[in-house]
Amino acid sequence: MQPGPKNSITDVSGIKVGHTQDMKLMSGTTVVIPDEPAVAAVDCRGGAPGTRETDALHPANLVEEVHAVVLSGGSAMGLDAASGVAAWLKSAGRGFPVATDVRVPIVPSAILFDLLNGGDKSEMDEHTYFEFGKSAVASADLECPLGNIGAGTGASAGTLKGGIGTASLQQKSGILTGGPGSGNVGFTVGALAAANPFGSVTLPGRADFWAWPFERNGEFGGRG
């Protein structure tokens, strides 16, 4: 398998990404939005997860698809970003149909802790992340800038700067399908992460990443 044309989650057909951030606050929000409702699953880990609507993704529950996924800074306050995204989607007529004229957007989200990164949090209030969510989803497109943007704006990676990362892999063939039009088809896998780990991401006493065996096309900037 090889990286997709952009080496980005947006190499997956029908996926767009939007970011918004405030450099004074040193925080922001990232939204992944599919053109059509998408099947989703979740695996929550860690000692202090902060999530919204992830229980709805359990396979035994009613809702099978999501309309967007949100990653945000702001710790628990950042969960409000999903409300902003949901409000934007509702105004666009998108959501889970519960009645003829009533739709409920399903927007699972997860947050990261960026409250002690030196940003000015004095003006952060109940509207901050709601507006971040609306702005991020409204700006969603096929480009996905990396690093100090969106949910990664205030992220850290041990003693290094964290941020937004994305990648993709494409397999041109290998999946056998049955029925009419069956054949050997390919697929694309994309990933997006807001990297905010507590521990070191480099080898002890060195500037090389633990993940160096997985580097492709110099994407670690020579620190592999």
GROMACS .gro file of C-alpha atoms in nm:
model
  224
    1MET     CA    1   0.000   0.000   0.000
    2GLN     CA    2   0.108   0.356  -0.071
    3PRO     CA    3  -0.001   0.696   0.067
    4GLY     CA    4  -0.286   0.865  -0.115
    5PRO     CA    5  -0.234   1.175  -0.331
    6LYS     CA    6  -0.255   1.412  -0.033
    7ASN     CA    7  -0.153   1.160   0.236
    8SER     CA    8  -0.461   1.288   0.418
    9ILE     CA    9  -0.790   1.158   0.554
   10THR     CA   10  -0.954   1.359   0.275
   11ASP     CA   11  -0.814   1.108   0.026
   12VAL     CA   12  -1.114   0.902   0.140
   13SER     CA   13  -1.395   0.989  -0.099
   14GLY     CA   14  -1.668   1.204   0.056
   15ILE     CA   15  -1.467   1.322   0.359
   16LYS     CA   16  -1.396   1.689   0.436
   17VAL     CA   17  -1.215   1.851   0.729
   18GLY     CA   18  -1.259   2.195   0.885
   19HIS     CA   19  -1.051   2.379   1.144
   20THR     CA   20  -1.082   2.692   1.351
   21GLN     CA   21  -0.853   2.828   1.620
   22ASP     CA   22  -0.770   3.127   1.837
   23MET     CA   23  -0.395   3.182   1.872
   24LYS     CA   24  -0.440   3.412   2.173
   25LEU     CA   25  -0.644   3.146   2.350
   26MET     CA   26  -0.409   2.875   2.215
   27SER     CA   27  -0.693   2.636   2.144
   28GLY     CA   28  -0.923   2.532   1.863
   29THR     CA   29  -1.156   2.278   1.708
   30THR     CA   30  -1.140   2.032   1.418
   31VAL     CA   31  -1.440   1.876   1.243
   32VAL     CA   32  -1.449   1.573   1.014
   33ILE     CA   33  -1.766   1.574   0.807
   34PRO     CA   34  -1.881   1.314   0.554
   35ASP     CA   35  -2.087   1.412   0.251
   36GLU     CA   36  -2.337   1.143   0.355
   37PRO     CA   37  -2.406   0.993   0.701
   38ALA     CA   38  -2.127   0.750   0.786
   39VAL     CA   39  -2.115   0.431   0.991
   40ALA     CA   40  -1.902   0.489   1.302
   41ALA     CA   41  -1.758   0.300   1.598
   42VAL     CA   42  -1.555   0.408   1.899
   43ASP     CA   43  -1.290   0.275   2.138
   44CYS     CA   44  -1.252   0.502   2.443
   45ARG     CA   45  -0.928   0.464   2.636
   46GLY     CA   46  -0.723   0.649   2.893
   47GLY     CA   47  -0.765   0.748   3.254
   48ALA     CA   48  -0.956   1.071   3.189
   49PRO     CA   49  -1.149   1.052   2.861
   50GLY     CA   50  -1.369   1.344   2.764
   51THR     CA   51  -1.633   1.251   2.508
   52ARG     CA   52  -1.986   1.320   2.389
   53GLU     CA   53  -2.235   1.084   2.220
   54THR     CA   54  -1.987   0.798   2.202
   55ASP     CA   55  -2.232   0.566   2.381
   56ALA     CA   56  -2.467   0.614   2.086
   57LEU     CA   57  -2.213   0.435   1.866
   58HIS     CA   58  -2.250   0.102   2.047
   59PRO     CA   59  -2.367  -0.156   1.789
   60ALA     CA   60  -2.666  -0.252   2.006
   61ASN     CA   61  -2.805   0.102   1.997
   62LEU     CA   62  -3.048   0.266   1.755
   63VAL     CA   63  -2.828   0.512   1.570
   64GLU     CA   64  -2.597   0.353   1.313
   65GLU     CA   65  -2.454   0.661   1.141
   66VAL     CA   66  -2.297   0.995   1.230
   67HIS     CA   67  -2.314   1.330   1.054
   68ALA     CA   68  -1.980   1.467   1.179
   69VAL     CA   69  -1.702   1.391   1.427
   70VAL     CA   70  -1.545   1.665   1.639
   71LEU     CA   71  -1.202   1.690   1.802
   72SER     CA   72  -1.148   1.993   2.023
   73GLY     CA   73  -0.922   2.157   2.272
   74GLY     CA   74  -1.066   2.318   2.582
   75SER     CA   75  -1.094   2.012   2.804
   76ALA     CA   76  -1.455   1.962   2.921
   77MET     CA   77  -1.556   2.305   2.790
   78GLY     CA   78  -1.450   2.196   2.443
   79LEU     CA   79  -1.739   1.950   2.426
   80ASP     CA   80  -1.957   2.253   2.347
   81ALA     CA   81  -1.799   2.256   2.000
   82ALA     CA   82  -2.019   1.962   1.904
   83SER     CA   83  -2.328   2.169   1.985
   84GLY     CA   84  -2.210   2.433   1.740
   85VAL     CA   85  -2.155   2.171   1.472
   86ALA     CA   86  -2.497   2.018   1.541
   87ALA     CA   87  -2.663   2.360   1.515
   88TRP     CA   88  -2.498   2.420   1.177
   89LEU     CA   89  -2.599   2.077   1.049
   90LYS     CA   90  -2.957   2.123   1.169
   91SER     CA   91  -2.983   2.454   0.986
   92ALA     CA   92  -2.862   2.271   0.673
   93GLY     CA   93  -3.137   2.011   0.712
   94ARG     CA   94  -2.899   1.731   0.806
   95GLY     CA   95  -2.952   1.485   1.089
   96PHE     CA   96  -3.122   1.168   1.209
   97PRO     CA   97  -3.491   1.186   1.110
   98VAL     CA   98  -3.719   1.158   1.413
   99ALA     CA   99  -4.024   1.315   1.245
  100THR     CA  100  -4.119   1.458   0.907
  101ASP     CA  101  -3.969   1.798   0.983
  102VAL     CA  102  -3.739   1.714   1.276
  103ARG     CA  103  -3.380   1.599   1.239
  104VAL     CA  104  -3.120   1.545   1.509
  105PRO     CA  105  -2.756   1.566   1.396
  106ILE     CA  106  -2.541   1.292   1.551
  107VAL     CA  107  -2.203   1.446   1.633
  108PRO     CA  108  -1.972   1.237   1.853
  109SER     CA  109  -1.678   1.431   1.991
  110ALA     CA  110  -1.366   1.402   2.201
  111ILE     CA  111  -1.157   1.670   2.369
  112LEU     CA  112  -0.797   1.717   2.478
  113PHE     CA  113  -0.649   1.906   2.773
  114ASP     CA  114  -0.480   2.231   2.667
  115LEU     CA  115  -0.566   2.464   2.955
  116LEU     CA  116  -0.209   2.509   3.085
  117ASN     CA  117  -0.030   2.587   2.759
  118GLY     CA  118   0.024   2.958   2.820
  119GLY     CA  119  -0.275   3.082   2.622
  120ASP     CA  120  -0.497   3.358   2.757
  121LYS     CA  121  -0.803   3.176   2.889
  122SER     CA  122  -0.954   3.480   3.062
  123GLU     CA  123  -1.217   3.544   2.793
  124MET     CA  124  -1.315   3.180   2.742
  125ASP     CA  125  -1.687   3.135   2.813
  126GLU     CA  126  -1.987   2.918   2.726
  127HIS     CA  127  -1.994   3.055   2.371
  128THR     CA  128  -1.629   3.004   2.279
  129TYR     CA  129  -1.630   2.644   2.165
  130PHE     CA  130  -1.988   2.654   2.036
  131GLU     CA  131  -1.873   2.922   1.791
  132PHE     CA  132  -1.553   2.727   1.717
  133GLY     CA  133  -1.767   2.432   1.614
  134LYS     CA  134  -1.987   2.639   1.382
  135SER     CA  135  -1.686   2.805   1.224
  136ALA     CA  136  -1.494   2.481   1.175
  137VAL     CA  137  -1.778   2.291   1.007
  138ALA     CA  138  -1.861   2.586   0.783
  139SER     CA  139  -1.500   2.593   0.658
  140ALA     CA  140  -1.473   2.219   0.587
  141ASP     CA  141  -1.311   2.129   0.255
  142LEU     CA  142  -1.072   1.878   0.098
  143GLU     CA  143  -0.758   2.046   0.232
  144CYS     CA  144  -0.631   1.940   0.574
  145PRO     CA  145  -0.349   2.161   0.706
  146LEU     CA  146  -0.126   1.999   0.967
  147GLY     CA  147   0.030   2.097   1.296
  148ASN     CA  148  -0.062   2.411   1.484
  149ILE     CA  149  -0.424   2.433   1.374
  150GLY     CA  150  -0.772   2.338   1.491
  151ALA     CA  151  -0.781   2.100   1.787
  152GLY     CA  152  -0.402   2.077   1.769
  153THR     CA  153  -0.344   2.449   1.829
  154GLY     CA  154  -0.267   2.416   2.197
  155ALA     CA  155  -0.163   2.051   2.203
  156SER     CA  156   0.171   1.926   2.332
  157ALA     CA  157   0.360   1.601   2.286
  158GLY     CA  158   0.571   1.551   2.595
  159THR     CA  159   0.819   1.839   2.579
  160LEU     CA  160   0.751   1.901   2.208
  161LYS     CA  161   0.469   2.083   2.032
  162GLY     CA  162   0.176   1.859   1.949
  163GLY     CA  163  -0.081   1.923   1.680
  164ILE     CA  164  -0.299   1.786   1.403
  165GLY     CA  165  -0.168   1.499   1.195
  166THR     CA  166  -0.323   1.303   0.912
  167ALA     CA  167  -0.228   1.024   0.673
  168SER     CA  168  -0.375   0.785   0.420
  169LEU     CA  169  -0.295   0.455   0.252
  170GLN     CA  170  -0.437   0.324  -0.072
  171GLN     CA  171  -0.462  -0.031  -0.203
  172LYS     CA  172  -0.553  -0.038  -0.570
  173SER     CA  173  -0.691  -0.393  -0.554
  174GLY     CA  174  -0.733  -0.681  -0.314
  175ILE     CA  175  -1.097  -0.682  -0.206
  176LEU     CA  176  -1.308  -0.944  -0.381
  177THR     CA  177  -1.676  -0.857  -0.412
  178GLY     CA  178  -1.968  -1.075  -0.512
  179GLY     CA  179  -2.286  -1.020  -0.707
  180PRO     CA  180  -2.348  -0.805  -1.013
  181GLY     CA  181  -2.047  -0.596  -1.105
  182SER     CA  182  -1.825  -0.800  -0.875
  183GLY     CA  183  -1.452  -0.787  -0.908
  184ASN     CA  184  -1.122  -0.710  -0.743
  185VAL     CA  185  -1.148  -0.357  -0.607
  186GLY     CA  186  -0.926  -0.123  -0.410
  187PHE     CA  187  -0.976   0.087  -0.100
  188THR     CA  188  -0.845   0.392   0.083
  189VAL     CA  189  -0.785   0.419   0.458
  190GLY     CA  190  -0.745   0.761   0.617
  191ALA     CA  191  -0.660   0.876   0.969
  192LEU     CA  192  -0.661   1.206   1.155
  193ALA     CA  193  -0.533   1.268   1.507
  194ALA     CA  194  -0.492   1.557   1.747
  195ALA     CA  195  -0.165   1.453   1.911
  196ASN     CA  196  -0.153   1.554   2.279
  197PRO     CA  197   0.033   1.271   2.457
  198PHE     CA  198   0.163   1.306   2.810
  199GLY     CA  199   0.482   1.105   2.764
  200SER     CA  200   0.781   1.156   2.538
  201VAL     CA  201   0.741   1.079   2.167
  202THR     CA  202   1.117   1.052   2.111
  203LEU     CA  203   1.371   0.788   2.208
  204PRO     CA  204   1.560   0.855   2.536
  205GLY     CA  205   1.847   1.096   2.480
  206ARG     CA  206   1.775   1.124   2.108
  207ALA     CA  207   1.568   1.335   1.871
  208ASP     CA  208   1.431   1.031   1.690
  209PHE     CA  209   1.062   0.943   1.714
  210TRP     CA  210   0.950   0.613   1.864
  211ALA     CA  211   0.745   0.570   1.548
  212TRP     CA  212   1.048   0.593   1.318
  213PRO     CA  213   0.999   0.244   1.166
  214PHE     CA  214   0.670   0.361   1.017
  215GLU     CA  215   0.792   0.679   0.847
  216ARG     CA  216   0.702   0.716   0.480
  217ASN     CA  217   0.855   0.958   0.233
  218GLY     CA  218   1.039   1.162   0.497
  219GLU     CA  219   0.718   1.271   0.671
  220PHE     CA  220   0.899   1.300   1.007
  221GLY     CA  221   1.129   1.566   0.868
  222GLY     CA  222   1.448   1.369   0.917
  223ARG     CA  223   1.372   1.283   1.280
  224GLY     CA  224   1.290   0.922   1.201
   0.00000   0.00000   0.00000
